[in-house]
CSV table of C-alpha atoms in Angstrom, one decimal:
chain,number,residue,atom,x,y,z
A,126,LYS,CA,-97.0,196.8,-38.7
A,127,ASN,CA,-94.4,195.7,-41.2
A,128,GLN,CA,-90.9,196.1,-39.9
A,129,VAL,CA,-87.3,195.4,-41.0
A,130,GLU,CA,-84.6,195.4,-38.4
A,131,GLN,CA,-80.9,195.2,-39.2
A,132,SER,CA,-77.9,194.4,-37.1
A,133,PRO,CA,-75.3,195.5,-36.3
A,134,GLN,CA,-75.9,199.2,-36.8
A,135,SER,CA,-72.3,199.6,-37.7
A,136,LEU,CA,-69.3,197.4,-38.2
A,137,ILE,CA,-65.5,197.9,-38.7
A,138,ILE,CA,-63.4,195.1,-40.2
A,139,LEU,CA,-59.9,194.7,-41.6
A,140,GLU,CA,-59.5,194.4,-45.3
A,141,GLY,CA,-59.5,190.8,-46.4
A,142,LYS,CA,-61.7,189.6,-43.6
A,143,ASN,CA,-65.2,188.2,-43.9
A,144,CYS,CA,-68.4,189.6,-42.3
A,145,THR,CA,-72.0,188.8,-42.0
A,146,LEU,CA,-74.9,191.3,-41.7
A,147,GLN,CA,-78.3,190.4,-40.3
A,148,CYS,CA,-81.8,191.3,-41.3
A,149,ASN,CA,-85.0,190.3,-39.4
A,150,TYR,CA,-88.4,191.2,-40.8
A,151,THR,CA,-92.1,191.0,-39.9
A,152,VAL,CA,-93.5,191.9,-43.3
A,153,SER,CA,-96.5,189.8,-44.3
A,154,PRO,CA,-97.5,188.5,-46.7
A,155,PHE,CA,-93.9,188.1,-47.9
A,156,SER,CA,-93.0,188.6,-51.6
A,157,ASN,CA,-89.3,189.1,-51.8
A,158,LEU,CA,-86.2,190.4,-50.0
A,159,ARG,CA,-83.6,192.7,-51.4
A,160,TRP,CA,-80.2,193.8,-50.3
A,161,TYR,CA,-78.8,197.1,-51.5
A,162,LYS,CA,-75.4,198.7,-51.2
A,163,GLN,CA,-75.4,202.5,-50.7
A,164,ASP,CA,-72.2,204.4,-50.9
A,165,THR,CA,-72.1,207.7,-48.9
A,166,GLY,CA,-74.1,210.4,-50.7
A,167,ARG,CA,-75.2,208.1,-53.5
A,168,GLY,CA,-78.3,206.1,-54.4
A,169,PRO,CA,-78.7,202.5,-53.4
A,170,VAL,CA,-77.6,199.8,-55.8
A,171,SER,CA,-79.2,196.3,-55.8
A,172,LEU,CA,-77.0,193.4,-54.8
A,173,THR,CA,-79.5,190.5,-54.6
A,174,ILE,CA,-83.2,189.9,-54.7
A,175,MET,CA,-84.7,186.7,-53.3
A,176,THR,CA,-88.2,185.3,-53.4
A,177,PHE,CA,-89.9,182.9,-51.0
A,178,SER,CA,-88.5,179.8,-52.6
A,179,GLU,CA,-84.8,180.9,-52.7
A,180,ASN,CA,-82.5,180.2,-49.8
A,181,THR,CA,-79.3,181.5,-51.2
A,182,LYS,CA,-78.2,184.0,-53.9
A,183,SER,CA,-74.7,185.2,-54.7
A,184,ASN,CA,-73.4,188.2,-56.5
A,185,GLY,CA,-69.6,188.0,-56.6
A,186,ARG,CA,-68.2,188.2,-53.1
A,187,TYR,CA,-71.7,188.9,-51.7
A,188,THR,CA,-73.9,186.0,-50.7
A,189,ALA,CA,-77.4,186.5,-49.3
A,190,THR,CA,-79.4,183.8,-47.4
A,191,LEU,CA,-83.0,183.7,-46.6
A,192,ASP,CA,-84.9,181.7,-44.1
A,193,ALA,CA,-88.6,182.5,-44.7
A,194,ASP,CA,-89.7,180.3,-41.7
A,195,THR,CA,-87.8,182.4,-39.2
A,196,LYS,CA,-88.1,185.6,-41.3
A,197,GLN,CA,-84.4,186.2,-41.3
A,198,SER,CA,-81.8,187.0,-43.9
A,199,SER,CA,-78.1,187.5,-43.8
A,200,LEU,CA,-75.6,189.1,-46.2
A,201,HIS,CA,-72.1,187.6,-46.1
A,202,ILE,CA,-69.2,189.5,-47.6
A,203,THR,CA,-66.1,187.4,-48.4
A,204,ALA,CA,-62.6,188.8,-48.5
A,205,SER,CA,-63.6,192.3,-47.9
A,206,GLN,CA,-62.2,195.2,-49.9
A,207,LEU,CA,-61.9,198.9,-49.1
A,208,SER,CA,-64.6,199.6,-51.7
A,209,ASP,CA,-67.0,197.5,-49.7
A,210,SER,CA,-67.2,200.4,-47.2
A,211,ALA,CA,-70.8,201.5,-47.5
A,212,SER,CA,-74.3,201.1,-45.9
A,213,TYR,CA,-76.1,197.9,-46.6
A,214,ILE,CA,-79.8,198.1,-46.6
A,215,CYS,CA,-82.3,195.2,-46.3
A,216,VAL,CA,-85.6,195.8,-48.1
A,217,VAL,CA,-88.6,193.5,-47.8
A,218,SER,CA,-91.5,193.6,-50.2
A,219,ALA,CA,-95.1,192.7,-49.3
A,220,LEU,CA,-97.4,190.9,-51.7
A,221,GLU,CA,-100.3,193.1,-52.4
A,222,ASP,CA,-103.4,191.3,-53.4
A,223,THR,CA,-105.5,194.5,-53.8
A,224,GLY,CA,-104.6,197.3,-56.1
A,225,THR,CA,-101.3,197.5,-57.8
A,226,ALA,CA,-99.1,199.5,-55.4
A,227,SER,CA,-96.0,197.8,-54.2
A,228,LYS,CA,-95.1,198.2,-50.6
A,229,LEU,CA,-91.5,198.2,-49.6
A,230,THR,CA,-90.3,198.2,-46.0
A,231,PHE,CA,-86.7,199.5,-45.7
A,232,GLY,CA,-84.3,198.7,-42.9
A,233,THR,CA,-82.2,201.5,-41.4
A,234,GLY,CA,-79.0,199.8,-42.8
A,235,THR,CA,-75.7,198.5,-41.5
A,236,ARG,CA,-72.8,200.9,-41.9
A,237,LEU,CA,-69.7,198.9,-42.8
A,238,GLN,CA,-66.2,200.3,-42.7
A,239,VAL,CA,-63.3,198.3,-44.1
A,240,THR,CA,-59.9,199.4,-43.0
A,241,LEU,CA,-56.3,198.6,-43.7
B,213,ASP,CA,-77.2,204.7,-60.8
B,214,GLY,CA,-78.5,203.1,-64.1
B,215,GLY,CA,-80.4,205.4,-66.4
B,216,ILE,CA,-81.8,207.7,-63.7
B,217,THR,CA,-80.5,211.2,-63.2
B,218,GLN,CA,-81.3,213.6,-60.5
B,219,SER,CA,-80.4,217.2,-60.4
B,220,PRO,CA,-78.9,219.1,-58.8
B,221,LYS,CA,-76.8,217.0,-56.5
B,222,TYR,CA,-76.8,219.7,-53.8
B,223,LEU,CA,-79.5,222.3,-53.3
B,224,PHE,CA,-79.7,225.1,-50.8
B,225,ARG,CA,-82.8,227.1,-50.1
B,226,LYS,CA,-84.1,229.7,-47.6
B,227,GLU,CA,-87.1,228.8,-45.4
B,228,GLY,CA,-90.4,229.7,-47.0
B,229,GLN,CA,-89.3,229.0,-50.6
B,230,ASN,CA,-90.6,226.2,-52.8
B,231,VAL,CA,-88.0,224.1,-54.5
B,232,THR,CA,-88.3,221.6,-57.3
B,233,LEU,CA,-86.1,218.5,-57.6
B,234,SER,CA,-85.6,216.9,-61.0
B,235,CYS,CA,-85.8,213.2,-61.8
B,236,GLU,CA,-85.4,211.8,-65.3
B,237,GLN,CA,-85.1,208.2,-66.5
B,238,ASN,CA,-84.4,206.6,-69.8
B,239,LEU,CA,-85.2,203.0,-68.8
B,240,ASN,CA,-88.7,203.1,-70.3
B,241,HIS,CA,-90.1,202.4,-66.9
B,242,ASP,CA,-93.7,203.0,-66.1
B,243,ALA,CA,-93.4,203.4,-62.4
B,244,MET,CA,-91.5,206.1,-60.6
B,245,TYR,CA,-91.0,206.9,-56.9
B,246,TRP,CA,-89.7,209.6,-54.6
B,247,TYR,CA,-88.2,208.7,-51.2
B,248,ARG,CA,-86.8,210.7,-48.4
B,249,GLN,CA,-83.8,209.5,-46.4
B,250,ASP,CA,-82.9,210.8,-43.0
B,251,PRO,CA,-80.0,209.7,-40.7
B,252,GLY,CA,-80.8,206.6,-38.7
B,253,GLN,CA,-84.1,206.0,-40.6
B,254,GLY,CA,-85.1,203.8,-43.5
B,255,LEU,CA,-86.2,205.3,-46.7
B,256,ARG,CA,-89.7,206.7,-46.6
B,257,LEU,CA,-92.0,206.9,-49.6
B,258,ILE,CA,-93.3,210.4,-50.5
B,259,TYR,CA,-95.1,209.9,-53.8
B,260,TYR,CA,-95.2,207.4,-56.5
B,261,SER,CA,-96.6,207.2,-60.0
B,262,GLN,CA,-97.7,204.0,-61.8
B,263,ILE,CA,-98.3,205.6,-65.2
B,264,VAL,CA,-98.2,209.0,-66.9
B,265,ASN,CA,-100.7,211.6,-65.6
B,266,ASP,CA,-101.3,209.6,-62.5
B,267,PHE,CA,-99.7,209.6,-59.0
B,268,GLN,CA,-100.5,208.6,-55.5
B,269,LYS,CA,-99.4,209.8,-52.0
B,270,GLY,CA,-97.0,207.7,-50.1
B,271,ASP,CA,-96.5,207.6,-46.4
B,272,ILE,CA,-95.2,211.2,-45.9
B,273,ALA,CA,-96.7,213.3,-48.7
B,274,GLU,CA,-97.6,216.3,-46.7
B,275,GLY,CA,-95.8,219.4,-47.8
B,276,TYR,CA,-94.8,217.8,-51.2
B,277,SER,CA,-96.2,217.8,-54.7
B,278,VAL,CA,-95.4,216.0,-57.9
B,279,SER,CA,-96.4,215.8,-61.5
B,280,ARG,CA,-96.0,213.1,-64.2
B,281,GLU,CA,-96.6,214.8,-67.5
B,282,LYS,CA,-94.0,212.6,-69.3
B,283,LYS,CA,-93.0,209.0,-68.8
B,284,GLU,CA,-89.4,210.0,-68.4
B,285,SER,CA,-89.9,212.7,-65.8
B,286,PHE,CA,-91.2,212.9,-62.3
B,287,PRO,CA,-90.3,216.2,-60.6
B,288,LEU,CA,-90.8,216.7,-56.9
B,289,THR,CA,-91.7,220.1,-55.4
B,290,VAL,CA,-90.9,220.7,-51.8
B,291,THR,CA,-93.2,223.4,-50.6
B,292,SER,CA,-92.9,225.8,-47.8
B,293,ALA,CA,-95.5,223.7,-45.9
B,294,GLN,CA,-93.0,220.9,-45.4
B,295,LYS,CA,-91.9,221.4,-41.8
B,296,ASN,CA,-88.6,219.7,-42.0
B,297,PRO,CA,-87.4,219.7,-45.6
B,298,THR,CA,-83.7,219.2,-45.1
B,299,ALA,CA,-82.9,215.7,-46.2
B,300,PHE,CA,-81.5,213.4,-48.9
B,301,TYR,CA,-84.1,212.8,-51.6
B,302,LEU,CA,-83.9,209.7,-53.8
B,303,CYS,CA,-85.9,209.1,-57.0
B,304,ALA,CA,-86.4,205.5,-58.2
B,305,SER,CA,-88.1,203.8,-61.1
B,306,SER,CA,-89.3,200.3,-61.9
B,307,ARG,CA,-90.6,198.5,-65.0
B,308,ARG,CA,-94.1,198.2,-63.3
B,309,ASP,CA,-95.4,199.0,-59.9
B,310,ARG,CA,-95.4,195.4,-58.8
B,311,GLU,CA,-93.6,193.9,-55.9
B,312,ARG,CA,-91.6,191.5,-58.1
B,313,TYR,CA,-90.0,194.3,-60.2
B,314,GLU,CA,-86.7,195.7,-59.1
B,315,GLN,CA,-86.4,199.4,-58.3
B,316,TYR,CA,-83.5,201.4,-59.7
B,317,PHE,CA,-82.4,204.5,-57.8
B,318,GLY,CA,-80.9,207.8,-58.9
B,319,PRO,CA,-77.9,209.4,-57.3
B,320,GLY,CA,-79.9,211.6,-55.0
B,321,THR,CA,-80.3,215.3,-54.2
B,322,ARG,CA,-79.3,216.6,-50.9
B,323,LEU,CA,-81.5,219.5,-49.9
B,324,THR,CA,-80.6,222.0,-47.2
B,325,VAL,CA,-83.1,224.6,-46.1
B,326,THR,CA,-82.0,227.3,-43.7
């Protein structure tokens, strides 16, 4: 069964500090991995999307890494800001070789709170 | 939230009543999706549509129905048969229903059934 596990479940950090969120997956065959940011009561917004051949991808202060061999990804947030307070969701896509339906497996998210 | 709108933002219904959630997109995307989000769980796929006048069941379709009469619109009806309808519902769209295309999400509708 395809699974995506994220850690930690929640995290509190001081403004200006860095943090790293983890994502482990068992999705196969792997197509791509996405990180989304979801503010409370809002829809998820894409931060990065990485395919098998990409090891690192950045979006401003957000840097995602992917190790396809160990099936792990991390999202590093640099110089955190209060507006970074949100849930961060890891989503892994399986490559479908039959039919046309995409299959996404969603993690349960890491809830990040940035405080003064 | 891109070019996807969902309405209303909050919805309250009595048990036993059907309710329809609206989803509209102006991104000219072929594929549209409905997800349900519950606390402590990942998003779960309810229904998806790859093209107008066609849709397929997702992982948790029981108690829900959809239609796709227009490319821009993909309304979701939560019927009285849905045992636990209170949840946050998210609509999404993508250019094509292929794994390499990014999904764009709407702002969500929080449904409370009492």
